[in-house]
Amino acid sequence: RTHSREEFHESFARLRARSLESDTAVLLAHFKKREYVRIMLRDVLGIATLAETTAEISALADVLIEEALREVDSQLQHRFGTPQQLDALGRVVDSRFAVLSLGKLGGNELNYSSDIDLLYLYDGGMEPPGAGISNREYFIRLAQQATELLSRHTREGPVFRIDLRLRPQGHEGEPAVPLPHAVRYYSHVAHDWELQAMIKAR
């Protein structure tokens, strides 16, 4: 049967609790391979339709990305604290971070060998005085380390090939983009093909 995102989260949590493996990249890659076997069997045996297969692969990818981000964010918060900013009234609030899925993953159409197109966004507010690290540096580290975790080659293979080239300014842009900058970019600078890529953003 098809597994939901919640079931993938629960299955990965059980795998992690039972495993002696400390490398999260290895655990994620192992979990992906195990689930791919089940998904491919349903596909080959004609139990699942093409739409069900690609939707389930996409749901699995969502969960693997979320687990990688949770791991890296936990380490960064332990070292630097929770990233915060001042809102319009001068109050200190937590800064937000979001991952946009583009391309096949954005459309829930991922296949077995697809690259993952991602765009990392964060609040562009000013951190409060005395912050140990700027929000820009924090979220760039989060984006870089999560991408490295997901794409690192392990004995189980990489989790995914991550492609960040659809971000504003492509290779020249920073890996995590402040939301106000992204809005300005897509409003005034982006090419038609960059705007078209947003049709499948999720």
Coordinates of C-alpha atoms in Angstrom, one line a residue:
R1 CA 0.0 0.0 0.0
T2 CA 1.0 3.6 -0.4
H3 CA 2.7 5.2 2.6
S4 CA 2.0 8.8 3.7
R5 CA 4.5 11.4 4.8
E6 CA 3.5 10.7 8.4
E7 CA 4.2 7.0 8.0
F8 CA 7.6 7.7 6.4
H9 CA 8.5 10.0 9.4
E10 CA 7.5 7.3 11.8
S11 CA 9.3 4.5 9.9
F12 CA 12.5 6.6 9.8
A13 CA 12.2 7.4 13.5
R14 CA 12.0 3.6 14.3
L15 CA 15.0 2.9 12.0
R16 CA 17.0 5.5 13.7
A17 CA 16.1 4.3 17.2
R18 CA 17.1 0.7 16.4
S19 CA 20.3 1.6 14.5
L20 CA 23.8 1.9 15.9
E21 CA 24.7 4.1 12.9
S22 CA 25.7 7.7 13.9
D23 CA 26.0 9.1 10.4
T24 CA 22.7 10.6 9.5
A25 CA 23.6 10.6 5.8
V26 CA 24.0 6.9 5.9
L27 CA 20.7 6.4 7.7
L28 CA 18.9 8.6 5.2
A29 CA 20.4 6.8 2.2
H30 CA 19.7 3.4 3.7
F31 CA 16.1 4.3 4.4
K32 CA 15.6 5.7 0.9
K33 CA 17.0 2.5 -0.7
R34 CA 14.7 0.3 1.5
E35 CA 11.6 2.3 0.6
Y36 CA 12.6 2.4 -3.1
V37 CA 12.5 -1.4 -3.2
R38 CA 9.0 -1.4 -1.8
I39 CA 7.8 1.3 -4.2
M40 CA 9.5 -0.3 -7.2
L41 CA 7.8 -3.7 -6.4
R42 CA 4.4 -2.0 -6.3
D43 CA 5.3 -0.4 -9.6
V44 CA 6.6 -3.5 -11.4
L45 CA 3.7 -5.7 -10.1
G46 CA 1.2 -3.2 -11.4
I47 CA -0.2 -2.5 -7.9
A48 CA 0.5 1.2 -8.2
T49 CA -0.3 3.6 -11.0
L50 CA 2.4 5.9 -12.4
A51 CA 0.8 8.9 -10.6
E52 CA 0.8 7.0 -7.3
T53 CA 4.4 5.9 -7.8
T54 CA 5.7 9.4 -8.5
A55 CA 3.6 10.9 -5.7
E56 CA 5.0 8.4 -3.2
I57 CA 8.6 9.0 -4.3
S58 CA 8.0 12.7 -3.9
A59 CA 6.5 12.2 -0.4
L60 CA 9.6 10.2 0.6
A61 CA 11.9 12.9 -0.7
D62 CA 10.0 15.5 1.3
V63 CA 10.5 13.5 4.4
L64 CA 14.2 12.9 3.8
I65 CA 14.8 16.6 3.2
E66 CA 12.9 17.5 6.4
E67 CA 14.9 15.0 8.4
A68 CA 18.2 16.3 7.0
L69 CA 17.1 19.9 7.8
R70 CA 16.0 18.9 11.3
E71 CA 19.4 17.3 12.0
V72 CA 21.5 20.2 10.8
D73 CA 19.2 22.8 12.4
S74 CA 19.5 21.0 15.7
Q75 CA 23.3 21.1 15.6
L76 CA 23.3 24.8 14.6
Q77 CA 20.9 25.8 17.3
H78 CA 22.9 23.9 19.9
R79 CA 26.0 25.9 18.8
F80 CA 24.6 29.3 18.0
G81 CA 21.1 29.4 19.6
T82 CA 17.7 30.0 17.8
P83 CA 17.9 32.5 15.0
Q84 CA 15.8 35.5 15.9
Q85 CA 14.9 38.9 14.5
L86 CA 13.2 42.2 15.4
D87 CA 9.6 42.5 14.0
A88 CA 8.0 45.8 12.9
L89 CA 7.2 46.7 16.6
G90 CA 10.7 46.0 17.8
R91 CA 9.8 42.6 19.4
V92 CA 12.1 39.7 19.2
V93 CA 10.6 36.8 17.2
D94 CA 12.0 33.6 15.8
S95 CA 13.2 33.8 12.2
R96 CA 11.6 31.5 9.7
F97 CA 13.1 29.3 7.1
A98 CA 11.4 27.6 4.2
V99 CA 12.3 25.2 1.4
L100 CA 10.6 25.5 -2.0
S101 CA 10.6 22.4 -4.1
L102 CA 10.7 23.1 -7.8
G103 CA 10.6 21.0 -10.9
K104 CA 9.5 17.4 -10.6
L105 CA 9.5 17.4 -6.8
G106 CA 7.5 20.6 -6.8
G107 CA 4.9 18.9 -9.0
N108 CA 4.9 15.6 -7.0
E109 CA 6.3 13.9 -10.1
L110 CA 9.6 12.7 -8.9
N111 CA 11.0 9.6 -10.6
Y112 CA 13.6 7.1 -9.4
S113 CA 16.6 9.0 -10.8
S114 CA 15.5 12.6 -10.6
D115 CA 17.6 15.5 -9.3
I116 CA 16.0 17.5 -6.6
D117 CA 15.5 21.2 -7.4
L118 CA 15.4 23.3 -4.2
L119 CA 15.2 27.0 -3.3
Y120 CA 16.0 27.9 0.4
L121 CA 14.3 31.1 1.7
Y122 CA 14.5 32.8 5.1
D123 CA 13.1 35.9 6.8
G124 CA 15.2 38.9 5.9
G125 CA 14.9 40.7 9.3
M126 CA 17.6 42.1 11.4
E127 CA 18.8 40.0 14.3
P128 CA 18.6 41.4 17.8
P129 CA 21.7 43.0 19.4
G130 CA 24.1 40.5 20.9
A131 CA 23.2 37.6 18.5
G132 CA 26.1 35.1 18.3
I133 CA 25.8 34.9 14.5
S134 CA 23.9 36.8 11.9
N135 CA 20.7 35.3 10.5
R136 CA 22.3 35.5 7.0
E137 CA 25.3 33.4 8.1
Y138 CA 23.1 31.0 10.1
F139 CA 20.7 30.2 7.2
I140 CA 23.5 30.0 4.7
R141 CA 25.2 27.4 6.9
L142 CA 21.8 25.6 7.3
A143 CA 21.4 25.5 3.5
Q144 CA 24.9 24.4 2.8
Q145 CA 25.1 21.7 5.4
A146 CA 21.7 20.3 4.7
T147 CA 22.6 20.1 1.0
E148 CA 25.9 18.5 1.8
L149 CA 24.2 15.9 4.0
L150 CA 21.7 15.0 1.4
S151 CA 24.2 14.8 -1.5
R152 CA 27.3 13.3 0.2
H153 CA 28.3 9.9 -1.2
T154 CA 28.1 7.2 1.5
R155 CA 28.5 3.4 1.4
E156 CA 24.7 3.4 0.8
G157 CA 25.2 6.0 -2.0
P158 CA 24.0 9.6 -1.8
V159 CA 20.5 10.4 -0.6
F160 CA 19.8 12.7 -3.6
R161 CA 21.5 14.9 -6.2
I162 CA 20.6 18.4 -5.0
D163 CA 20.4 21.2 -7.6
L164 CA 20.2 24.8 -6.4
R165 CA 20.8 26.5 -9.8
L166 CA 17.2 27.7 -9.9
R167 CA 17.8 30.2 -7.0
P168 CA 18.0 33.9 -7.8
Q169 CA 21.3 34.6 -9.7
G170 CA 22.0 30.9 -10.1
H171 CA 25.5 29.8 -9.3
E172 CA 26.4 33.4 -8.3
G173 CA 23.6 33.7 -5.8
E174 CA 23.9 32.7 -2.1
P175 CA 22.4 29.3 -1.2
A176 CA 19.8 30.7 1.1
V177 CA 18.0 33.8 0.0
P178 CA 16.2 36.4 2.2
L179 CA 12.6 36.7 1.2
P180 CA 12.6 40.4 0.5
H181 CA 15.5 39.9 -2.0
A182 CA 13.6 37.0 -3.6
V183 CA 10.5 39.1 -4.0
R184 CA 12.4 42.0 -5.6
Y185 CA 14.3 39.6 -7.9
Y186 CA 11.2 37.8 -9.2
S187 CA 9.4 41.1 -9.6
H188 CA 12.0 43.1 -11.5
V189 CA 15.0 41.0 -12.6
A190 CA 14.1 37.3 -13.3
H191 CA 13.9 36.0 -16.8
D192 CA 10.8 34.4 -18.2
W193 CA 12.1 30.9 -17.7
E194 CA 12.8 31.6 -14.0
L195 CA 9.2 32.8 -13.5
Q196 CA 8.0 29.7 -15.4
A197 CA 10.0 27.5 -13.0
M198 CA 7.8 28.9 -10.2
I199 CA 4.6 27.4 -11.7
K200 CA 5.5 24.1 -10.0
A201 CA 6.9 25.7 -6.7
R202 CA 5.7 23.9 -3.6

